[in-house]
Amino acid sequence: MTTVYTHPASRRDVLLSSGETMSRADAEALGYEIAAYTDLLKPAERIATRHSDHLDLAVLPPFGLTVTETTAKTLGFAITKDGAKRTALRSDSSAAWRTAIFTSPEAKDRPAATAELVTSRGPESLSVDQAIAFLRGLPTETTDTDTVEETTMTNDDPRAARLAEIRSTMNAFNKNNGYKVKAPRADASAVEPAKLKRLAEIRYSTLYTNGKGMTQEAKQIKLALDTHENVGTPLAQAFAQLGFDASKLIPNP
């Protein structure tokens, strides 16, 4: 019997052993066994890493899911401070802002978009109501089998496409609400592919070695490299889909 696992940040979804998401209703209809998320890990491995930028958030193994520290502890995870680079929370208002968004019904159905939003924005640029309104306008995050198959056939990584969709929607939302939209980031399409790959590997290795393997930059580089390796998407294209400024990998002349 196929076993799937409860999603720690989405009540409507479950996780496959690969980390992909599917709806709980589909899993039940197919007769899959639904186990607790912690069953993915041995007891000694149930250790979450404190988020490198937000000390009230935690990153869960084995898929790097971002949740509140309270949620991580409720699930039975211990919290390590290895990934933290600050000794105090940014501010009580920021922590409360993130908690209010994470605990909203809209966030429960859009965990990836919520994690992206709370780690890239703050209360000074987006109110709780605006953040929730933004999330409400996004589709719920359930992986459809047909969609995944079609996406794979078109040589496009669904995770990269999802992140690109989130960023595109966020930019449009900010523009409509009078916030300054950042200029498009430079791509690295002019760099020889093998050289770009090597530079990306060096940068990721450096971040990982320095204890920054769970930062947004490291995650994007790793995802782009994985997409290139497993799907065949050109690395420069993967970076562009993720909205990552790959020019920062290139040494200044």
mmCIF file of N, CA and C in Angstrom, residues 40-168:
data_model
loop_
_atom_site.group_PDB
_atom_site.id
_atom_site.type_symbol
_atom_site.label_atom_id
_atom_site.label_comp_id
_atom_site.label_asym_id
_atom_site.label_seq_id
_atom_site.Cartn_x
_atom_site.Cartn_y
_atom_site.Cartn_z
ATOM 1 N N LEU A 40 8.315 10.220 8.509
ATOM 2 C CA LEU A 40 9.331 10.301 7.472
ATOM 3 C C LEU A 40 10.742 10.222 8.053
ATOM 4 N N LEU A 41 10.851 10.469 9.354
ATOM 5 C CA LEU A 41 12.155 10.583 10.000
ATOM 6 C C LEU A 41 12.267 9.665 11.207
ATOM 7 N N LYS A 42 13.461 9.223 11.467
ATOM 8 C CA LYS A 42 13.719 8.488 12.697
ATOM 9 C C LYS A 42 13.668 9.487 13.858
ATOM 10 N N PRO A 43 13.344 9.033 15.068
ATOM 11 C CA PRO A 43 13.247 9.964 16.203
ATOM 12 C C PRO A 43 14.462 10.870 16.361
ATOM 13 N N ALA A 44 15.650 10.349 16.145
ATOM 14 C CA ALA A 44 16.868 11.144 16.314
ATOM 15 C C ALA A 44 17.029 12.198 15.221
ATOM 16 N N GLU A 45 16.272 12.048 14.117
ATOM 17 C CA GLU A 45 16.388 12.988 12.993
ATOM 18 C C GLU A 45 15.334 14.092 13.053
ATOM 19 N N ARG A 46 14.474 14.067 14.039
ATOM 20 C CA ARG A 46 13.384 15.049 14.116
ATOM 21 C C ARG A 46 13.878 16.346 14.758
ATOM 22 N N ILE A 47 14.761 17.004 14.032
ATOM 23 C CA ILE A 47 15.366 18.253 14.499
ATOM 24 C C ILE A 47 15.184 19.305 13.408
ATOM 25 N N ALA A 48 14.487 20.360 13.726
ATOM 26 C CA ALA A 48 14.261 21.449 12.780
ATOM 27 C C ALA A 48 15.352 22.506 12.954
ATOM 28 N N THR A 49 15.670 23.179 11.873
ATOM 29 C CA THR A 49 16.672 24.246 11.899
ATOM 30 C C THR A 49 15.976 25.593 11.986
ATOM 31 N N ARG A 50 16.412 26.410 12.912
ATOM 32 C CA ARG A 50 15.841 27.750 13.007
ATOM 33 C C ARG A 50 16.162 28.520 11.725
ATOM 34 N N HIS A 51 15.169 29.245 11.213
ATOM 35 C CA HIS A 51 15.340 29.993 9.969
ATOM 36 C C HIS A 51 16.465 31.002 10.105
ATOM 37 N N SER A 52 17.267 31.139 9.048
ATOM 38 C CA SER A 52 18.444 31.994 9.116
ATOM 39 C C SER A 52 18.117 33.475 9.231
ATOM 40 N N ASP A 53 16.928 33.894 8.804
ATOM 41 C CA ASP A 53 16.559 35.307 8.855
ATOM 42 C C ASP A 53 15.473 35.618 9.873
ATOM 43 N N HIS A 54 14.660 34.643 10.205
ATOM 44 C CA HIS A 54 13.510 34.886 11.079
ATOM 45 C C HIS A 54 13.505 33.843 12.193
ATOM 46 N N LEU A 55 13.838 34.270 13.393
ATOM 47 C CA LEU A 55 14.028 33.315 14.475
ATOM 48 C C LEU A 55 12.731 32.766 15.050
ATOM 49 N N ASP A 56 11.584 33.251 14.582
ATOM 50 C CA ASP A 56 10.318 32.668 15.013
ATOM 51 C C ASP A 56 9.836 31.608 14.027
ATOM 52 N N LEU A 57 10.628 31.357 12.982
ATOM 53 C CA LEU A 57 10.291 30.339 11.992
ATOM 54 C C LEU A 57 11.303 29.204 12.057
ATOM 55 N N ALA A 58 10.892 28.052 11.566
ATOM 56 C CA ALA A 58 11.776 26.885 11.560
ATOM 57 C C ALA A 58 11.649 26.165 10.225
ATOM 58 N N VAL A 59 12.705 25.468 9.857
ATOM 59 C CA VAL A 59 12.741 24.718 8.601
ATOM 60 C C VAL A 59 12.783 23.230 8.940
ATOM 61 N N LEU A 60 11.792 22.497 8.441
ATOM 62 C CA LEU A 60 11.664 21.082 8.775
ATOM 63 C C LEU A 60 12.377 20.184 7.770
ATOM 64 N N PRO A 61 13.105 19.184 8.256
ATOM 65 C CA PRO A 61 13.621 18.152 7.356
ATOM 66 C C PRO A 61 12.470 17.210 7.023
ATOM 67 N N PRO A 62 12.506 16.406 5.964
ATOM 68 C CA PRO A 62 13.611 16.337 5.015
ATOM 69 C C PRO A 62 13.401 17.210 3.789
ATOM 70 N N PHE A 63 12.296 17.980 3.715
ATOM 71 C CA PHE A 63 11.964 18.706 2.492
ATOM 72 C C PHE A 63 12.177 20.214 2.597
ATOM 73 N N GLY A 64 12.662 20.704 3.739
ATOM 74 C CA GLY A 64 12.917 22.131 3.879
ATOM 75 C C GLY A 64 11.669 22.982 3.962
ATOM 76 N N LEU A 65 10.595 22.448 4.544
ATOM 77 C CA LEU A 65 9.353 23.202 4.677
ATOM 78 C C LEU A 65 9.484 24.248 5.782
ATOM 79 N N THR A 66 9.014 25.452 5.510
ATOM 80 C CA THR A 66 9.072 26.533 6.499
ATOM 81 C C THR A 66 7.762 26.607 7.259
ATOM 82 N N VAL A 67 7.838 26.551 8.588
ATOM 83 C CA VAL A 67 6.669 26.642 9.464
ATOM 84 C C VAL A 67 7.034 27.521 10.648
ATOM 85 N N THR A 68 6.042 27.850 11.462
ATOM 86 C CA THR A 68 6.353 28.597 12.670
ATOM 87 C C THR A 68 7.052 27.671 13.667
ATOM 88 N N GLU A 69 7.821 28.264 14.566
ATOM 89 C CA GLU A 69 8.503 27.464 15.577
ATOM 90 C C GLU A 69 7.492 26.703 16.429
ATOM 91 N N THR A 70 6.353 27.336 16.701
ATOM 92 C CA THR A 70 5.314 26.681 17.493
ATOM 93 C C THR A 70 4.817 25.414 16.811
ATOM 94 N N THR A 71 4.598 25.503 15.483
ATOM 95 C CA THR A 71 4.145 24.334 14.730
ATOM 96 C C THR A 71 5.181 23.225 14.780
ATOM 97 N N ALA A 72 6.449 23.589 14.615
ATOM 98 C CA ALA A 72 7.517 22.587 14.645
ATOM 99 C C ALA A 72 7.546 21.856 15.982
ATOM 100 N N LYS A 73 7.417 22.609 17.055
ATOM 101 C CA LYS A 73 7.452 21.990 18.380
ATOM 102 C C LYS A 73 6.220 21.134 18.620
ATOM 103 N N THR A 74 5.073 21.588 18.111
ATOM 104 C CA THR A 74 3.840 20.818 18.262
ATOM 105 C C THR A 74 3.943 19.467 17.556
ATOM 106 N N LEU A 75 4.654 19.449 16.436
ATOM 107 C CA LEU A 75 4.844 18.210 15.694
ATOM 108 C C LEU A 75 5.848 17.275 16.371
ATOM 109 N N GLY A 76 6.558 17.809 17.353
ATOM 110 C CA GLY A 76 7.525 16.975 18.064
ATOM 111 C C GLY A 76 8.964 17.170 17.637
ATOM 112 N N PHE A 77 9.244 18.273 16.912
ATOM 113 C CA PHE A 77 10.604 18.545 16.479
ATOM 114 C C PHE A 77 11.349 19.367 17.530
ATOM 115 N N ALA A 78 12.602 19.020 17.731
ATOM 116 C CA ALA A 78 13.483 19.881 18.515
ATOM 117 C C ALA A 78 13.986 20.976 17.583
ATOM 118 N N ILE A 79 14.392 22.119 18.134
ATOM 119 C CA ILE A 79 14.845 23.244 17.332
ATOM 120 C C ILE A 79 16.330 23.477 17.564
ATOM 121 N N THR A 80 17.098 23.474 16.476
ATOM 122 C CA THR A 80 18.512 23.800 16.597
ATOM 123 C C THR A 80 18.742 25.228 16.127
ATOM 124 N N LYS A 81 19.682 25.911 16.717
ATOM 125 C CA LYS A 81 19.972 27.293 16.356
ATOM 126 C C LYS A 81 21.094 27.393 15.327
ATOM 127 N N ASP A 82 21.486 26.270 14.756
ATOM 128 C CA ASP A 82 22.628 26.269 13.846
ATOM 129 C C ASP A 82 22.439 27.198 12.657
ATOM 130 N N GLY A 83 21.195 27.318 12.170
ATOM 131 C CA GLY A 83 20.979 28.130 10.984
ATOM 132 C C GLY A 83 20.744 29.599 11.284
ATOM 133 N N ALA A 84 20.671 29.981 12.538
ATOM 134 C CA ALA A 84 20.348 31.363 12.892
ATOM 135 C C ALA A 84 21.584 32.247 12.854
ATOM 136 N N LYS A 85 21.410 33.436 12.337
ATOM 137 C CA LYS A 85 22.524 34.370 12.299
ATOM 138 C C LYS A 85 22.244 35.613 13.136
ATOM 139 N N ARG A 86 21.148 35.578 13.887
ATOM 140 C CA ARG A 86 20.830 36.661 14.796
ATOM 141 C C ARG A 86 20.602 36.078 16.184
ATOM 142 N N THR A 87 20.750 36.887 17.196
ATOM 143 C CA THR A 87 20.567 36.403 18.569
ATOM 144 C C THR A 87 19.245 36.870 19.156
ATOM 145 N N ALA A 88 18.484 37.630 18.382
ATOM 146 C CA ALA A 88 17.189 38.110 18.866
ATOM 147 C C ALA A 88 16.247 38.256 17.694
ATOM 148 N N LEU A 89 14.956 38.218 17.958
ATOM 149 C CA LEU A 89 13.962 38.439 16.928
ATOM 150 C C LEU A 89 14.081 39.857 16.397
ATOM 151 N N ARG A 90 13.744 40.035 15.124
ATOM 152 C CA ARG A 90 13.832 41.363 14.548
ATOM 153 C C ARG A 90 12.976 42.357 15.337
ATOM 154 N N SER A 91 11.752 41.991 15.543
ATOM 155 C CA SER A 91 10.868 42.816 16.359
ATOM 156 C C SER A 91 9.614 42.021 16.650
ATOM 157 N N ASP A 92 8.939 42.374 17.743
ATOM 158 C CA ASP A 92 7.712 41.665 18.084
ATOM 159 C C ASP A 92 6.664 41.843 16.995
ATOM 160 N N SER A 93 6.619 43.017 16.391
ATOM 161 C CA SER A 93 5.620 43.274 15.358
ATOM 162 C C SER A 93 5.856 42.383 14.142
ATOM 163 N N SER A 94 7.113 42.152 13.779
ATOM 164 C CA SER A 94 7.409 41.291 12.638
ATOM 165 C C SER A 94 7.011 39.845 12.933
ATOM 166 N N ALA A 95 7.317 39.389 14.129
ATOM 167 C CA ALA A 95 6.956 38.021 14.502
ATOM 168 C C ALA A 95 5.442 37.853 14.520
ATOM 169 N N ALA A 96 4.740 38.815 15.064
ATOM 170 C CA ALA A 96 3.282 38.747 15.113
ATOM 171 C C ALA A 96 2.696 38.786 13.707
ATOM 172 N N TRP A 97 3.303 39.584 12.848
ATOM 173 C CA TRP A 97 2.858 39.689 11.451
ATOM 174 C C TRP A 97 2.971 38.342 10.758
ATOM 175 N N ARG A 98 4.111 37.680 10.911
ATOM 176 C CA ARG A 98 4.303 36.377 10.275
ATOM 177 C C ARG A 98 3.349 35.332 10.844
ATOM 178 N N THR A 99 3.171 35.354 12.156
ATOM 179 C CA THR A 99 2.273 34.377 12.784
ATOM 180 C C THR A 99 0.842 34.559 12.306
ATOM 181 N N ALA A 100 0.407 35.818 12.197
ATOM 182 C CA ALA A 100 -0.961 36.095 11.746
ATOM 183 C C ALA A 100 -1.197 35.576 10.335
ATOM 184 N N ILE A 101 -0.188 35.700 9.492
ATOM 185 C CA ILE A 101 -0.316 35.220 8.110
ATOM 186 C C ILE A 101 -0.272 33.697 8.070
ATOM 187 N N PHE A 102 0.676 33.107 8.783
ATOM 188 C CA PHE A 102 0.833 31.654 8.781
ATOM 189 C C PHE A 102 -0.416 30.944 9.305
ATOM 190 N N THR A 103 -1.114 31.550 10.241
ATOM 191 C CA THR A 103 -2.266 30.891 10.853
ATOM 192 C C THR A 103 -3.584 31.209 10.152
ATOM 193 N N SER A 104 -3.534 31.979 9.083
ATOM 194 C CA SER A 104 -4.759 32.308 8.350
ATOM 195 C C SER A 104 -5.214 31.116 7.512
ATOM 196 N N PRO A 105 -6.514 30.995 7.253
ATOM 197 C CA PRO A 105 -7.014 29.896 6.412
ATOM 198 C C PRO A 105 -6.390 29.912 5.020
ATOM 199 N N GLU A 106 -6.141 31.120 4.497
ATOM 200 C CA GLU A 106 -5.558 31.233 3.162
ATOM 201 C C GLU A 106 -4.164 30.605 3.110
ATOM 202 N N ALA A 107 -3.400 30.765 4.183
ATOM 203 C CA ALA A 107 -2.040 30.223 4.225
ATOM 204 C C ALA A 107 -2.037 28.705 4.272
ATOM 205 N N LYS A 108 -3.005 28.114 4.937
ATOM 206 C CA LYS A 108 -3.055 26.664 5.093
ATOM 207 C C LYS A 108 -3.159 25.950 3.746
ATOM 208 N N ASP A 109 -3.759 26.603 2.767
ATOM 209 C CA ASP A 109 -3.923 25.993 1.448
ATOM 210 C C ASP A 109 -2.840 26.414 0.468
ATOM 211 N N ARG A 110 -1.932 27.296 0.915
ATOM 212 C CA ARG A 110 -0.886 27.806 0.024
ATOM 213 C C ARG A 110 0.439 27.907 0.783
ATOM 214 N N PRO A 111 0.941 26.803 1.321
ATOM 215 C CA PRO A 111 2.128 26.850 2.187
ATOM 216 C C PRO A 111 3.381 27.371 1.506
ATOM 217 N N ALA A 112 3.616 26.995 0.250
ATOM 218 C CA ALA A 112 4.833 27.452 -0.437
ATOM 219 C C ALA A 112 4.790 28.957 -0.674
ATOM 220 N N ALA A 113 3.631 29.452 -1.122
ATOM 221 C CA ALA A 113 3.490 30.886 -1.356
ATOM 222 C C ALA A 113 3.612 31.661 -0.049
ATOM 223 N N THR A 114 3.058 31.107 1.025
ATOM 224 C CA THR A 114 3.128 31.771 2.326
ATOM 225 C C THR A 114 4.565 31.868 2.808
ATOM 226 N N ALA A 115 5.311 30.773 2.694
ATOM 227 C CA ALA A 115 6.713 30.787 3.112
ATOM 228 C C ALA A 115 7.511 31.796 2.302
ATOM 229 N N GLU A 116 7.247 31.860 1.002
ATOM 230 C CA GLU A 116 7.944 32.821 0.139
ATOM 231 C C GLU A 116 7.607 34.246 0.558
ATOM 232 N N LEU A 117 6.337 34.495 0.863
ATOM 233 C CA LEU A 117 5.896 35.842 1.208
ATOM 234 C C LEU A 117 6.483 36.320 2.537
ATOM 235 N N VAL A 118 6.378 35.504 3.580
ATOM 236 C CA VAL A 118 6.806 35.967 4.901
ATOM 237 C C VAL A 118 8.320 36.075 5.031
ATOM 238 N N THR A 119 9.060 35.383 4.159
ATOM 239 C CA THR A 119 10.518 35.478 4.228
ATOM 240 C C THR A 119 11.084 36.524 3.270
ATOM 241 N N SER A 120 10.238 37.100 2.425
ATOM 242 C CA SER A 120 10.727 38.117 1.488
ATOM 243 C C SER A 120 10.074 39.480 1.696
ATOM 244 N N ARG A 121 9.044 39.547 2.517
ATOM 245 C CA ARG A 121 8.360 40.814 2.794
ATOM 246 C C ARG A 121 8.272 41.017 4.305
ATOM 247 N N GLY A 122 7.780 42.169 4.709
ATOM 248 C CA GLY A 122 7.631 42.465 6.122
ATOM 249 C C GLY A 122 6.466 43.394 6.353
ATOM 250 N N PRO A 123 6.110 43.648 7.611
ATOM 251 C CA PRO A 123 4.951 44.495 7.923
ATOM 252 C C PRO A 123 5.108 45.937 7.450
ATOM 253 N N GLU A 124 6.355 46.357 7.226
ATOM 254 C CA GLU A 124 6.563 47.729 6.769
ATOM 255 C C GLU A 124 6.144 47.925 5.317
ATOM 256 N N SER A 125 6.043 46.847 4.551
ATOM 257 C CA SER A 125 5.672 46.964 3.138
ATOM 258 C C SER A 125 4.344 46.296 2.810
ATOM 259 N N LEU A 126 3.830 45.473 3.725
ATOM 260 C CA LEU A 126 2.611 44.725 3.441
ATOM 261 C C LEU A 126 1.881 44.453 4.750
ATOM 262 N N SER A 127 0.642 44.895 4.832
ATOM 263 C CA SER A 127 -0.126 44.625 6.047
ATOM 264 C C SER A 127 -0.601 43.181 6.055
ATOM 265 N N VAL A 128 -1.061 42.712 7.202
ATOM 266 C CA VAL A 128 -1.589 41.351 7.293
ATOM 267 C C VAL A 128 -2.756 41.175 6.335
ATOM 268 N N ASP A 129 -3.664 42.144 6.305
ATOM 269 C CA ASP A 129 -4.834 42.041 5.423
ATOM 270 C C ASP A 129 -4.422 41.983 3.960
ATOM 271 N N GLN A 130 -3.421 42.796 3.591
ATOM 272 C CA GLN A 130 -2.961 42.783 2.206
ATOM 273 C C GLN A 130 -2.296 41.451 1.862
ATOM 274 N N ALA A 131 -1.523 40.925 2.800
ATOM 275 C CA ALA A 131 -0.864 39.642 2.574
ATOM 276 C C ALA A 131 -1.888 38.532 2.391
ATOM 277 N N ILE A 132 -2.903 38.523 3.233
ATOM 278 C CA ILE A 132 -3.940 37.499 3.137
ATOM 279 C C ILE A 132 -4.731 37.652 1.841
ATOM 280 N N ALA A 133 -4.986 38.903 1.453
ATOM 281 C CA ALA A 133 -5.687 39.143 0.196
ATOM 282 C C ALA A 133 -4.866 38.635 -0.991
ATOM 283 N N PHE A 134 -3.558 38.839 -0.907
ATOM 284 C CA PHE A 134 -2.673 38.347 -1.959
ATOM 285 C C PHE A 134 -2.731 36.817 -2.041
ATOM 286 N N LEU A 135 -2.639 36.165 -0.893
ATOM 287 C CA LEU A 135 -2.693 34.706 -0.867
ATOM 288 C C LEU A 135 -4.030 34.186 -1.378
ATOM 289 N N ARG A 136 -5.091 34.897 -1.026
ATOM 290 C CA ARG A 136 -6.426 34.469 -1.446
ATOM 291 C C ARG A 136 -6.546 34.465 -2.966
ATOM 292 N N GLY A 137 -5.806 35.339 -3.619
ATOM 293 C CA GLY A 137 -5.861 35.420 -5.075
ATOM 294 C C GLY A 137 -5.061 34.347 -5.792
ATOM 295 N N LEU A 138 -4.271 33.564 -5.042
ATOM 296 C CA LEU A 138 -3.481 32.491 -5.639
ATOM 297 C C LEU A 138 -4.254 31.176 -5.616
ATOM 298 N N PRO A 139 -3.991 30.296 -6.569
ATOM 299 C CA PRO A 139 -4.637 28.981 -6.538
ATOM 300 C C PRO A 139 -4.100 28.163 -5.372
ATOM 301 N N THR A 140 -4.918 27.231 -4.893
ATOM 302 C CA THR A 140 -4.450 26.347 -3.825
ATOM 303 C C THR A 140 -3.346 25.454 -4.370
ATOM 304 N N GLU A 141 -2.474 25.011 -3.476
ATOM 305 C CA GLU A 141 -1.268 24.302 -3.900
ATOM 306 C C GLU A 141 -1.432 22.790 -3.809
ATOM 307 N N THR A 142 -2.099 22.248 -4.798
ATOM 308 C CA THR A 142 -2.240 20.802 -4.895
ATOM 309 C C THR A 142 -1.656 20.366 -6.213
ATOM 310 N N THR A 143 -0.760 19.393 -6.175
ATOM 311 C CA THR A 143 -0.153 18.893 -7.404
ATOM 312 C C THR A 143 -1.141 17.990 -8.116
ATOM 313 N N ASP A 144 -1.474 18.338 -9.350
ATOM 314 C CA ASP A 144 -2.355 17.517 -10.178
ATOM 315 C C ASP A 144 -1.501 16.594 -11.036
ATOM 316 N N THR A 145 -1.832 15.307 -11.045
ATOM 317 C CA THR A 145 -1.026 14.332 -11.781
ATOM 318 C C THR A 145 -0.898 14.696 -13.241
ATOM 319 N N ASP A 146 -2.006 15.103 -13.866
ATOM 320 C CA ASP A 146 -1.959 15.439 -15.286
ATOM 321 C C ASP A 146 -1.085 16.653 -15.520
ATOM 322 N N THR A 147 -1.178 17.626 -14.615
ATOM 323 C CA THR A 147 -0.384 18.839 -14.766
ATOM 324 C C THR A 147 1.096 18.530 -14.663
ATOM 325 N N VAL A 148 1.452 17.669 -13.709
ATOM 326 C CA VAL A 148 2.861 17.317 -13.531
ATOM 327 C C VAL A 148 3.391 16.617 -14.768
ATOM 328 N N GLU A 149 2.583 15.703 -15.318
ATOM 329 C CA GLU A 149 3.020 14.966 -16.502
ATOM 330 C C GLU A 149 3.226 15.899 -17.669
ATOM 331 N N GLU A 150 2.296 16.816 -17.868
ATOM 332 C CA GLU A 150 2.401 17.755 -18.974
ATOM 333 C C GLU A 150 3.596 18.668 -18.792
ATOM 334 N N THR A 151 3.818 19.121 -17.558
ATOM 335 C CA THR A 151 4.934 20.011 -17.283
ATOM 336 C C THR A 151 6.254 19.309 -17.542
ATOM 337 N N THR A 152 6.353 18.044 -17.150
ATOM 338 C CA THR A 152 7.576 17.286 -17.365
ATOM 339 C C THR A 152 7.853 17.124 -18.850
ATOM 340 N N MET A 153 6.812 16.895 -19.631
ATOM 341 C CA MET A 153 6.985 16.699 -21.062
ATOM 342 C C MET A 153 7.459 17.972 -21.745
ATOM 343 N N THR A 154 7.115 19.130 -21.177
ATOM 344 C CA THR A 154 7.557 20.388 -21.766
ATOM 345 C C THR A 154 8.889 20.827 -21.182
ATOM 346 N N ASN A 155 9.551 19.913 -20.454
ATOM 347 C CA ASN A 155 10.902 20.159 -19.947
ATOM 348 C C ASN A 155 10.953 21.353 -19.012
ATOM 349 N N ASP A 156 9.954 21.440 -18.129
ATOM 350 C CA ASP A 156 9.865 22.577 -17.220
ATOM 351 C C ASP A 156 9.630 22.057 -15.814
ATOM 352 N N ASP A 157 10.384 22.528 -14.837
ATOM 353 C CA ASP A 157 10.257 22.061 -13.464
ATOM 354 C C ASP A 157 9.063 22.735 -12.805
ATOM 355 N N PRO A 158 8.075 21.984 -12.281
ATOM 356 C CA PRO A 158 6.892 22.596 -11.683
ATOM 357 C C PRO A 158 7.214 23.441 -10.467
ATOM 358 N N ARG A 159 8.270 23.090 -9.702
ATOM 359 C CA ARG A 159 8.631 23.896 -8.532
ATOM 360 C C ARG A 159 9.158 25.252 -8.965
ATOM 361 N N ALA A 160 10.005 25.264 -9.998
ATOM 362 C CA ALA A 160 10.545 26.525 -10.486
ATOM 363 C C ALA A 160 9.435 27.388 -11.072
ATOM 364 N N ALA A 161 8.511 26.751 -11.812
ATOM 365 C CA ALA A 161 7.398 27.495 -12.392
ATOM 366 C C ALA A 161 6.515 28.082 -11.301
ATOM 367 N N ARG A 162 6.329 27.336 -10.210
ATOM 368 C CA ARG A 162 5.492 27.806 -9.108
ATOM 369 C C ARG A 162 6.111 29.037 -8.446
ATOM 370 N N LEU A 163 7.431 28.992 -8.211
ATOM 371 C CA LEU A 163 8.106 30.141 -7.611
ATOM 372 C C LEU A 163 8.036 31.349 -8.534
ATOM 373 N N ALA A 164 8.190 31.114 -9.840
ATOM 374 C CA ALA A 164 8.108 32.215 -10.796
ATOM 375 C C ALA A 164 6.708 32.829 -10.788
ATOM 376 N N GLU A 165 5.684 31.961 -10.674
ATOM 377 C CA GLU A 165 4.300 32.441 -10.623
ATOM 378 C C GLU A 165 4.060 33.295 -9.383
ATOM 379 N N ILE A 166 4.587 32.832 -8.243
ATOM 380 C CA ILE A 166 4.420 33.573 -6.996
ATOM 381 C C ILE A 166 5.052 34.954 -7.113
ATOM 382 N N ARG A 167 6.279 35.005 -7.638
ATOM 383 C CA ARG A 167 6.968 36.285 -7.743
ATOM 384 C C ARG A 167 6.276 37.220 -8.724
ATOM 385 N N SER A 168 5.793 36.666 -9.840
ATOM 386 C CA SER A 168 5.101 37.490 -10.829
ATOM 387 C C SER A 168 3.834 38.091 -10.241
#
